[in-house]
Short mmCIF file of C-alpha atoms (C1' of nucleotides) in Angstrom, two decimals:
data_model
loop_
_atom_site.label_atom_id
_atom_site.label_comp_id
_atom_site.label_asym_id
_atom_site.label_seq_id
_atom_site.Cartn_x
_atom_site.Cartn_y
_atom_site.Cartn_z
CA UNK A 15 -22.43 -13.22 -21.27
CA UNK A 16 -20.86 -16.72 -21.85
CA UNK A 17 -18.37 -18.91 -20.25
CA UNK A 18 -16.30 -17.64 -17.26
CA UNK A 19 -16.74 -14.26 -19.02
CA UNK A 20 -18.33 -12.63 -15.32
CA UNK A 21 -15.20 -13.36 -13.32
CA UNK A 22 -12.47 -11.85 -15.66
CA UNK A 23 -14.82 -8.95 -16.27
CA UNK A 24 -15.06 -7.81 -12.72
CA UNK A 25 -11.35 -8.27 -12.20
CA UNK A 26 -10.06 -6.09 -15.54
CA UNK A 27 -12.83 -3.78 -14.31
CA UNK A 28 -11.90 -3.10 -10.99
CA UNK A 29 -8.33 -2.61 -11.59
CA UNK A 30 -8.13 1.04 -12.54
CA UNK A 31 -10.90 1.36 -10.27
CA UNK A 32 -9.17 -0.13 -6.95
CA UNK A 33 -5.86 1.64 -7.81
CA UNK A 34 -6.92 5.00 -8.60
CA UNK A 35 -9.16 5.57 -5.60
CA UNK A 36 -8.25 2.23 -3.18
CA UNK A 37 -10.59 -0.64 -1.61
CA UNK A 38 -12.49 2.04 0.63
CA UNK A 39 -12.99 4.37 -2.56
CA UNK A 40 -15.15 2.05 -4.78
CA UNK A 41 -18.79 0.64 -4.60
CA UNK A 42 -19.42 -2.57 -5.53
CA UNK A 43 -22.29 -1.30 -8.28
CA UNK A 44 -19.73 0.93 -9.73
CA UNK A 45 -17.36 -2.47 -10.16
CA UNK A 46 -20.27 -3.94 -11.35
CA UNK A 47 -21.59 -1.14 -13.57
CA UNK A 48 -18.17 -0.62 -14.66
CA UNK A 49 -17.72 -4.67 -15.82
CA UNK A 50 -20.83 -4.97 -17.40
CA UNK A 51 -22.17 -7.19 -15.20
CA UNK A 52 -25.03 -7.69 -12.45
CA UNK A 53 -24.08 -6.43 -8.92
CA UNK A 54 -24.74 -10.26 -7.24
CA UNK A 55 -22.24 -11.55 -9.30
CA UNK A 56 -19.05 -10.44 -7.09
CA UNK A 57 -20.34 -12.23 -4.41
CA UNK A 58 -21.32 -15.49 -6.69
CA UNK A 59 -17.94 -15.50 -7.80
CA UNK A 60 -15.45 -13.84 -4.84
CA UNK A 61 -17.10 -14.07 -1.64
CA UNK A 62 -17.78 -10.06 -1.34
CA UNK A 63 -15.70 -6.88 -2.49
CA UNK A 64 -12.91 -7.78 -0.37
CA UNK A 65 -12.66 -11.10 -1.90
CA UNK A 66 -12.21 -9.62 -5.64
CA UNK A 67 -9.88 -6.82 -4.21
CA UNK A 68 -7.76 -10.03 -2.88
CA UNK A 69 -8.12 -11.45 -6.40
CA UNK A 70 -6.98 -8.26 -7.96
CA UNK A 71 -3.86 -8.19 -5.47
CA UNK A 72 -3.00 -11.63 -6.44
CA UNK A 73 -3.00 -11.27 -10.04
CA UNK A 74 -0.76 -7.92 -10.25
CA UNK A 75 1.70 -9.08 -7.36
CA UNK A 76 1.75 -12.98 -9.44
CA UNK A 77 4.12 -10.72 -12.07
CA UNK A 78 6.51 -10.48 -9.03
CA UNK A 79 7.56 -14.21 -9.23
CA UNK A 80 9.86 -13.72 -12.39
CA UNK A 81 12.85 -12.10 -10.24
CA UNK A 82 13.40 -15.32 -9.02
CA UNK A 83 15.32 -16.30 -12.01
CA UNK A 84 18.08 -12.94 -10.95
CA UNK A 85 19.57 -15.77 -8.23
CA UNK A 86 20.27 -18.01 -11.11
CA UNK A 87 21.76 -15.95 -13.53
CA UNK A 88 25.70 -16.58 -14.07
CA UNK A 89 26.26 -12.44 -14.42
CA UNK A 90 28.28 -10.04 -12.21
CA UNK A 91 26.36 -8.38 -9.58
CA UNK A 92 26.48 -5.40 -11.10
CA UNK A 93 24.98 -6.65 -13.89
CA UNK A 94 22.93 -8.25 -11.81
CA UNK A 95 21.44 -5.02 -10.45
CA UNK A 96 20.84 -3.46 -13.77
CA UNK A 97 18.79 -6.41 -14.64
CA UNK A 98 17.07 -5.69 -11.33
CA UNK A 99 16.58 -1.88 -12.13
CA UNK A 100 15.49 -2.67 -16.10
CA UNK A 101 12.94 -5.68 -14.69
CA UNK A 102 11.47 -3.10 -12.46
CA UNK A 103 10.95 -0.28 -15.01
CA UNK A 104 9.50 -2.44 -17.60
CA UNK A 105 6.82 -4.18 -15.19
CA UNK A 106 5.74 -0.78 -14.10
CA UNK A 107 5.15 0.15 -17.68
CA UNK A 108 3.08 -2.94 -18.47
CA UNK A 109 1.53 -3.33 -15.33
CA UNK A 110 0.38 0.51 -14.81
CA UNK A 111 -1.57 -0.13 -11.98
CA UNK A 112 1.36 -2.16 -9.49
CA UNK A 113 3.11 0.73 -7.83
CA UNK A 114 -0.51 2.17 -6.91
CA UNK A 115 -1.45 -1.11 -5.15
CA UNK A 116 2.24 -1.20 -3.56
CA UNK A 117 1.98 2.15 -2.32
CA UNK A 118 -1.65 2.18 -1.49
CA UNK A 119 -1.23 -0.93 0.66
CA UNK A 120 1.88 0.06 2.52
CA UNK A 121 0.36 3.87 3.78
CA UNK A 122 -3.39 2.21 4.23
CA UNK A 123 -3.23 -1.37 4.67
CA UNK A 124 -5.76 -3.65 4.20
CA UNK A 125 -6.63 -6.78 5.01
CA UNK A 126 -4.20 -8.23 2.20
CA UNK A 127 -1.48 -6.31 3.13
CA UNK A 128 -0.02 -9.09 5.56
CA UNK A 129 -0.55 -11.92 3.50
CA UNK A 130 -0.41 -10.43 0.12
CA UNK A 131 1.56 -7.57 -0.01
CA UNK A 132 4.41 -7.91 3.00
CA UNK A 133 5.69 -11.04 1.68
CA UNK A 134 6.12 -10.04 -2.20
CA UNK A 135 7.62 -7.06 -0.74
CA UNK A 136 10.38 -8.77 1.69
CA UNK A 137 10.81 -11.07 -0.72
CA UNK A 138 12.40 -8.49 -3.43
CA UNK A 139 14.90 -6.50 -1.26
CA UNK A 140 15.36 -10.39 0.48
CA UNK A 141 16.81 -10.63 -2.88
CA UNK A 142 18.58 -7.64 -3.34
CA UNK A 143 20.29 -8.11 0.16
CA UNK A 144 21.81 -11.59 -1.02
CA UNK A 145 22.59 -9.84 -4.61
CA UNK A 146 24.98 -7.22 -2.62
CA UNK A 147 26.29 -9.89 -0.09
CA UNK A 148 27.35 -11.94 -3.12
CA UNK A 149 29.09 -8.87 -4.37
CA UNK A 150 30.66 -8.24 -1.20
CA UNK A 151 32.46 -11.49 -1.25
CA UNK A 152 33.61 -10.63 -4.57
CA UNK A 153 35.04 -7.49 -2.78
CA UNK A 154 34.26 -5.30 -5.74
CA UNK A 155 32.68 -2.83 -3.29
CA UNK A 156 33.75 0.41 -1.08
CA UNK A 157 34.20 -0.62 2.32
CA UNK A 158 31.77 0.92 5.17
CA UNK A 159 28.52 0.67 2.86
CA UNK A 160 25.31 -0.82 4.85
CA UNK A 161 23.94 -3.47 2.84
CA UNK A 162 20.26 -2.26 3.84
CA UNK A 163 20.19 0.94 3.15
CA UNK A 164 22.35 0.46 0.00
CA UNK A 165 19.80 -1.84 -1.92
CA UNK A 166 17.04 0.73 -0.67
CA UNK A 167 18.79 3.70 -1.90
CA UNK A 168 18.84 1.81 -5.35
CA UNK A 169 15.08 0.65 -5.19
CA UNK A 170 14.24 4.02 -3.79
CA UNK A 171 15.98 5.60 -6.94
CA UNK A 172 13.08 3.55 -9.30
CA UNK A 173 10.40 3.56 -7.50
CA UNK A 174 10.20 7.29 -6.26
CA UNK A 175 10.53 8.33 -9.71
CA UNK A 176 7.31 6.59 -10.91
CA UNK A 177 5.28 7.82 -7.63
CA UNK A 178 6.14 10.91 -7.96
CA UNK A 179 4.58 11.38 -11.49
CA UNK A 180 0.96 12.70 -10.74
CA UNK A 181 2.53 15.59 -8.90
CA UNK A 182 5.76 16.30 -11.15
CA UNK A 183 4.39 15.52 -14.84
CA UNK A 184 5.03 19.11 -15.42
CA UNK A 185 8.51 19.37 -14.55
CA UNK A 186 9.78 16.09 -15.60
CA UNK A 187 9.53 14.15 -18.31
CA UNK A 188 8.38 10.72 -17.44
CA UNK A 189 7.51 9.20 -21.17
CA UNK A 190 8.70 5.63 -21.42
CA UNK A 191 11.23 6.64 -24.34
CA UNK A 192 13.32 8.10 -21.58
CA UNK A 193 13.36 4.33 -19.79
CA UNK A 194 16.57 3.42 -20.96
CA UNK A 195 18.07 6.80 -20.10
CA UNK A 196 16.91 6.54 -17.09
CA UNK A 197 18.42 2.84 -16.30
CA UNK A 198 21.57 4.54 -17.30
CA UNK A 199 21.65 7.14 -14.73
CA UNK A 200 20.61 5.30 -11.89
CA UNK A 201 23.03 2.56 -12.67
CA UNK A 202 25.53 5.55 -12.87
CA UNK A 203 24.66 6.82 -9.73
CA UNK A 204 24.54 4.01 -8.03
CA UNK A 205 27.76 1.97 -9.55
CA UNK A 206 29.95 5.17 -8.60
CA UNK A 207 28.16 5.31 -5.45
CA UNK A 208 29.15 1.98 -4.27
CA UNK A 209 32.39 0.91 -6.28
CA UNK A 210 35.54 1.21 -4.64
CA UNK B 15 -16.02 20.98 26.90
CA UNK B 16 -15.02 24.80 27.08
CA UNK B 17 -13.61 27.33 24.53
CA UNK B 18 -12.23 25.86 21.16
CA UNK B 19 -10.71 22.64 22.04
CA UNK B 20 -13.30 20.78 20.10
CA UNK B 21 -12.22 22.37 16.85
CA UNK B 22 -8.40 21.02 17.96
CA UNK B 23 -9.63 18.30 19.22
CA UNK B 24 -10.95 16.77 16.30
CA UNK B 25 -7.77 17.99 13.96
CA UNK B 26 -5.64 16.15 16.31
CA UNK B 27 -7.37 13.14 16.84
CA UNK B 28 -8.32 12.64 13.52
CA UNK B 29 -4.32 13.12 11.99
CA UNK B 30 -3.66 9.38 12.69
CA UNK B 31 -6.63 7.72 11.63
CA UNK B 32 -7.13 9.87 8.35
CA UNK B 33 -3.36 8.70 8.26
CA UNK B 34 -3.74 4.75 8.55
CA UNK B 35 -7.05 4.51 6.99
CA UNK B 36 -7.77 7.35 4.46
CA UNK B 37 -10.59 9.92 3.61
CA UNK B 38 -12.79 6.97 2.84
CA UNK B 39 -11.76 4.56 5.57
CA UNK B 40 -12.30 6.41 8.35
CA UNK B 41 -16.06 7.88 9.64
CA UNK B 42 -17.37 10.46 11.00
CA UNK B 43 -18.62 8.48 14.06
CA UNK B 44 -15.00 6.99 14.51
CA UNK B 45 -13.34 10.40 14.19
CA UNK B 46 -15.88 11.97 16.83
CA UNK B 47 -15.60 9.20 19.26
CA UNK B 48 -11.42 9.66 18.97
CA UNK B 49 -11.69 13.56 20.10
CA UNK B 50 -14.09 12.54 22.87
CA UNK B 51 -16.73 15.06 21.08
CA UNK B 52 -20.23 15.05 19.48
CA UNK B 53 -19.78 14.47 16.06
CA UNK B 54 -21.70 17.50 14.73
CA UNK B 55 -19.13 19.59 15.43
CA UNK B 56 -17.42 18.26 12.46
CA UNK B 57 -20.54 20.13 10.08
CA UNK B 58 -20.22 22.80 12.85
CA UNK B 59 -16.82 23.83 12.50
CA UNK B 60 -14.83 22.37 8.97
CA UNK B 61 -18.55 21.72 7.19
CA UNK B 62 -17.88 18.74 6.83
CA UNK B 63 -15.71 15.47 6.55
CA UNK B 64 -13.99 16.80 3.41
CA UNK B 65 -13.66 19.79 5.34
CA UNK B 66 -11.85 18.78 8.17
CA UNK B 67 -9.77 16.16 6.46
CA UNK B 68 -8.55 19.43 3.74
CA UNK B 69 -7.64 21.40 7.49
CA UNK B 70 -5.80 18.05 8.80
CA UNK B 71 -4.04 18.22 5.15
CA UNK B 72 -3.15 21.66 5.21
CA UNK B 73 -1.70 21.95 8.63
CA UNK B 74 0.56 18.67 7.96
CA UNK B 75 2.04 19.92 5.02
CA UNK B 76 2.53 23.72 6.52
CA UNK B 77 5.95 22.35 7.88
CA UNK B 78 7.46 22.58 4.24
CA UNK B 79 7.70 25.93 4.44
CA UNK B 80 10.71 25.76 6.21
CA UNK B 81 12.41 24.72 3.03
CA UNK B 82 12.44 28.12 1.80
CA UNK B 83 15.64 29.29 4.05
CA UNK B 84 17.78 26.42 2.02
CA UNK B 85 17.91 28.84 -1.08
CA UNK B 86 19.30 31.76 1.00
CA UNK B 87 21.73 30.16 2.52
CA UNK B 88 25.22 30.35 1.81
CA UNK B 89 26.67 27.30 1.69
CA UNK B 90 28.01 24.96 -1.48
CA UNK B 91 25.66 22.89 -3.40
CA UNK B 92 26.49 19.39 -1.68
CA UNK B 93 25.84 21.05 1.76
CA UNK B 94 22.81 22.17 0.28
CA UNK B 95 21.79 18.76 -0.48
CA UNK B 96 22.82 17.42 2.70
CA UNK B 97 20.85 20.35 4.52
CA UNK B 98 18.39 18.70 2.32
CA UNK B 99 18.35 15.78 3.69
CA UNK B 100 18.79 15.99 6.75
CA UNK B 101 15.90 18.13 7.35
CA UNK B 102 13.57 15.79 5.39
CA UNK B 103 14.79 13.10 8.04
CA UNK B 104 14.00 15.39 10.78
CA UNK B 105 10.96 16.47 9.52
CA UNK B 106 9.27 12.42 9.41
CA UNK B 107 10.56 11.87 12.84
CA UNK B 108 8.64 14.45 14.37
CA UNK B 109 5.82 14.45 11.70
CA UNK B 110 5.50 10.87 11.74
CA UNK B 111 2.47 10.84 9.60
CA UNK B 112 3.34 13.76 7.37
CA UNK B 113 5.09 10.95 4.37
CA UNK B 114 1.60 8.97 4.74
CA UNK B 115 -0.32 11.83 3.74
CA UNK B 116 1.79 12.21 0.80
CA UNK B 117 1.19 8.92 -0.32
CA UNK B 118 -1.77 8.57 -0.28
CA UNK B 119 -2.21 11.29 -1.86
CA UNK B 120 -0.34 10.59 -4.70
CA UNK B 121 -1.95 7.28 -5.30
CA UNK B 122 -5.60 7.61 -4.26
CA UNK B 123 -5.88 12.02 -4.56
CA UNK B 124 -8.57 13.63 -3.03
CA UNK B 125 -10.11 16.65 -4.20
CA UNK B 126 -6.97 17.78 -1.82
CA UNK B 127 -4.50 17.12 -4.54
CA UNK B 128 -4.22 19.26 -7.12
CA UNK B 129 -4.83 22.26 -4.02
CA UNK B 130 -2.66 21.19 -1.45
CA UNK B 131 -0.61 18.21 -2.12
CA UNK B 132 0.82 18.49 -5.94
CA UNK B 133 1.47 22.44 -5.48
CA UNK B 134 3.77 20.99 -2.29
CA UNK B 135 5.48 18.15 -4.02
CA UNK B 136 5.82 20.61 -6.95
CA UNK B 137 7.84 23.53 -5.05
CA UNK B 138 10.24 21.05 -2.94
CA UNK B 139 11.26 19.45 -6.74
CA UNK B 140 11.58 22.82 -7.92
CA UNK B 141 14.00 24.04 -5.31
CA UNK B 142 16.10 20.95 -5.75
CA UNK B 143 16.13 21.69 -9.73
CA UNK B 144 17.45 25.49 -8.80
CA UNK B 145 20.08 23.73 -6.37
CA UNK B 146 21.50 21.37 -8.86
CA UNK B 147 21.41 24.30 -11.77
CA UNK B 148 23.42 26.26 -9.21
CA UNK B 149 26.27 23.50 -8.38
CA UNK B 150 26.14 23.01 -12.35
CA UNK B 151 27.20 26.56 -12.48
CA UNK B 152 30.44 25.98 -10.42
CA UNK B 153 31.01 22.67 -12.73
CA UNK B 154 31.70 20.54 -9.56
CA UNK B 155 29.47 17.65 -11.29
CA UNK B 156 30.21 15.36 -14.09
CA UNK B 157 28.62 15.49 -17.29
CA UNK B 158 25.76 13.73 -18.97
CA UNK B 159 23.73 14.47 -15.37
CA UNK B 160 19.79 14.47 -15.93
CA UNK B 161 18.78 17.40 -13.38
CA UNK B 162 15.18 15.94 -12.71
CA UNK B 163 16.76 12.31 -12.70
CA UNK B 164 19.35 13.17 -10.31
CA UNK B 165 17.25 15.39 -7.90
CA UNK B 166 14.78 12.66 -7.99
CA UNK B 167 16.92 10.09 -7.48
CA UNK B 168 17.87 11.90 -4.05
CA UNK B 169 14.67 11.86 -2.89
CA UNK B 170 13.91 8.55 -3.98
CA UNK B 171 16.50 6.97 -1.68
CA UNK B 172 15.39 9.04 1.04
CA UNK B 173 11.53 8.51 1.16
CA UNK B 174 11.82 5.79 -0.03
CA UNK B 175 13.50 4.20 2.90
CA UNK B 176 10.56 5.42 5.09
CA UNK B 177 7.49 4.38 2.80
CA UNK B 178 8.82 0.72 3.19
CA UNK B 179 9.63 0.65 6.85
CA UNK B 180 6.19 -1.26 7.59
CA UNK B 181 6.99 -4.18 4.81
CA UNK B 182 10.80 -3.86 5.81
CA UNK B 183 10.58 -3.97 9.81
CA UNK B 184 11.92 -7.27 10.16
CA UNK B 185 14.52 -7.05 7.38
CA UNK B 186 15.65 -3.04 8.03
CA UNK B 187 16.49 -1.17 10.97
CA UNK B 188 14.34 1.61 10.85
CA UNK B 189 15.64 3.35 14.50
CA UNK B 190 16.06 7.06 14.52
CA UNK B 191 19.87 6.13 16.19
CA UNK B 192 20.51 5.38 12.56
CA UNK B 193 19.56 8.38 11.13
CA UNK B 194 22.91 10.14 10.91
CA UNK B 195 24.42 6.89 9.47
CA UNK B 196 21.55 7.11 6.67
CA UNK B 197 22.13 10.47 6.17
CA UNK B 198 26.03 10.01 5.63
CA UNK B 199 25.42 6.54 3.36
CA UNK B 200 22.84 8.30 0.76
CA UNK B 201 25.26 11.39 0.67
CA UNK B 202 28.03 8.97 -0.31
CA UNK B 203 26.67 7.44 -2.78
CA UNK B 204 24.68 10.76 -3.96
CA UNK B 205 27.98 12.26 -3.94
CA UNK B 206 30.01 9.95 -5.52
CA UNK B 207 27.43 9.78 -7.93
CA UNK B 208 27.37 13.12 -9.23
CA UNK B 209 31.18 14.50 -8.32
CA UNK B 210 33.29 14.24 -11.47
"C1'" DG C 27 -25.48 46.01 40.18
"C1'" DG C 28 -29.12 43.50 37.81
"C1'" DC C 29 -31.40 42.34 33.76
"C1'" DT C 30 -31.86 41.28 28.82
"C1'" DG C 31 -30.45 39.65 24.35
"C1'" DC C 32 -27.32 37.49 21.52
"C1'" DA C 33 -23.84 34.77 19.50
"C1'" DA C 34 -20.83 30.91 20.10
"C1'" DT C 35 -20.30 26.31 21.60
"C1'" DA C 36 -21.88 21.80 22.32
"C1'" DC C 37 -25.07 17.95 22.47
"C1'" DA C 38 -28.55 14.11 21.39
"C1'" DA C 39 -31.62 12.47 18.15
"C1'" DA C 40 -33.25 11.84 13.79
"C1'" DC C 41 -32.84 12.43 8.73
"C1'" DG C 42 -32.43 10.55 4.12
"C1'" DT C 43 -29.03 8.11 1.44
"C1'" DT C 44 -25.76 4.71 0.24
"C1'" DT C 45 -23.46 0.78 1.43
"C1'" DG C 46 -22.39 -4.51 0.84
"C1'" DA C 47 -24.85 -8.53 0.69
"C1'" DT C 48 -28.56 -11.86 -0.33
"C1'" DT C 49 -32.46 -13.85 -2.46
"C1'" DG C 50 -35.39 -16.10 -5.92
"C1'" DA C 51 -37.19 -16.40 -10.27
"C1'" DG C 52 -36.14 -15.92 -15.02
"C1'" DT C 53 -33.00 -16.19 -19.29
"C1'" DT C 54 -29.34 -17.72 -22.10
"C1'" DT C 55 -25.99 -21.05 -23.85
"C1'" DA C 56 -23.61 -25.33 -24.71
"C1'" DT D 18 -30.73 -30.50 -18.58
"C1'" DA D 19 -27.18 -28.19 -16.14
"C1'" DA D 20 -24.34 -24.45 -15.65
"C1'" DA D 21 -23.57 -19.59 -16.29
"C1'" DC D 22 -25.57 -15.47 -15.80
"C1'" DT D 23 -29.19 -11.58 -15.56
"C1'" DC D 24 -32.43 -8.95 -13.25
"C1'" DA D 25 -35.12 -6.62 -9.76
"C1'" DA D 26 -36.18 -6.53 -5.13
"C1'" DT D 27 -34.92 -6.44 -0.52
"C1'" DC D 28 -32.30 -6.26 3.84
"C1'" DA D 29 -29.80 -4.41 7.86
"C1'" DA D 30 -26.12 -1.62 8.79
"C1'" DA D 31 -23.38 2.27 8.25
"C1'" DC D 32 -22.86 6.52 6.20
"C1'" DG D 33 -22.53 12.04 6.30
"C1'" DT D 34 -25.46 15.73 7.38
"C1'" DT D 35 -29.07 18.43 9.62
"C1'" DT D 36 -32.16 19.73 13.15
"C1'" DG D 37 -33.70 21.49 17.51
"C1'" DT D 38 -32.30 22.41 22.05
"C1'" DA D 39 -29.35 23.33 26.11
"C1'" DT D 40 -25.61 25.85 28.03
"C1'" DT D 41 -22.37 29.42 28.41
"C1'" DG D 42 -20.07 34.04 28.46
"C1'" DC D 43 -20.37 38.69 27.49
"C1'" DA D 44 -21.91 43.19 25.76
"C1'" DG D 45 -25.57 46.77 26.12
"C1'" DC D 46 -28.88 49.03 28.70
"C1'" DC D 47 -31.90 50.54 32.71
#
DNA sequence: GGCTGCAATACAAACGTTTGATTGAGTTTA
DNA sequence: TAAACTCAATCAAACGTTTGTATTGCAGCC
């Protein structure tokens, strides 16, 4: 093996590994065995397992950083929302492994969890909240709506419907040709939910 | 220690830590020590970790039963919902650990999951289909509805809103006084959402 | 009643295995 | 030659399970 080949080995590796069975639920010779490579090297090259599950973290919650350019965007807020909603949809189908780590960190934290996965977290409904207070000025919403739980209900709306898959692939169709369908009727939902 | 209060015992103390760390993150030794009881008794009465973890499992999710009265009842198809709801609410406050266990579940499964877990998540969906065919019956919704998209989507908003609460602490108020406002904001927008 | 035998409950100690980590000497590659 | 990497061996600690023994309560029998 040549070059840095050893370090992005055991992090491709120990993705599917880490998110299908979480930090407590993987040896580091099966990370090893898995990358090709000798067992000493996750220490040579992360400090220990927890240092290359921190590494992992890092590199699927670094895909995060594009919603910053939503606060920029000269659209309506609506608009701004479906871009939110679309964003969302299309990470989790390129990155298949994020919602695992999300969920798997916020029921059994970890060590990352505070300075990894908390702030990427607050950081996106952070967002969301200044999205729907922007809207509010425009006074294009229903009076009486709590901005919290409103940008939750719409993130819940996503996010439940990928987590949910393992248990309901039977009984709903979750194939990615059904994405933009799906956009549709949450925006739908949640437009006539919170327009005057 | 007299009778069978080691066999509760060591259900009830091990409920939160299976809960905050997982199967794997949490040992035998740890477990014991919690229900003040030699840890042999684990072998001795569930035969084994697996064992007692599958007994913790089951007895969490026997609450769901309760969900079978919604389809007798006779009430229209947004109280239905609401009933819904409500009781899911409910059911986290005094279960607090019962939405963990379904989490992790559905991102790291045990051999629990396809036994206990999916057959769970699989009957509440299920019901909620049945409810939604019913109201489409009485044509009280618009058209163009997905039924798994929408039921989901009412779900979504509510769990949802309780996976995040440890991220969202700071940003959210998570207090049970809130609870009837939560209820009443996802119904509005649920409602609105669907209503023609 | 008094005794015996048994099954259930509980404990402490030890078992063999796997864990994550480290070491040091050797091999490859640029 | 220096850096990247392999390989096998080794370590202490932690792991889940099993073993052997002590205690208890109760049924059956004399």
């Amino acid at each position: 093996m040549a070059d840095n080949d050893c370090r992005e080995n055991l992090i491709t590796a120990s993705i599917p590994l880490f998110a299908a069975k979480g930090l407590n639920g993987v040896s580091v010779r099966e990370v090893a065995g898995a990358a090709g490579v000798n067992l000493s090297m996750i220490s040579y090259y992360f400090g220990g397992k927890e240092g290359l599950y921190a590494a992992v973290l890092r590199e699927q919650f670094a895909v995060l950083e594009k919603l910053d350019e939503l606060e920029q965007m000269d659209i309506d807020t609506l608009q701004k929302f479906e871009w939110y909603v679309r964003a969302t949809i299309s990470r989790y189908r390129k990155s298949p492994y994020l919602l695992r780590f999300y969920t798997s960190e916020l029921t059994n934290p970890t060590v990352c969890f505070e300075a990894i996965v908390k702030p990427a977290i607050k950081k996106v409904v952070q967002m969301l909240l200044e999205t729907f207070t922007d809207g509010l000025s425009h006074e294009r919403f229903r009076e009486g709506l709590n901005p919290a739980d409103t940008v939750l209900a719409l993130a819940g709306m996503i996010n439940f419907y990928f987590l949910l898959e393992p248990a309901t692939a039977e009984l709903v169709d979750h194939a990615p040709q059904r994405d933009e369908e799906l956009i549709r009727h949450i925006m739908d939902i949640f437009t006539r939910g919170i327009l005057k």
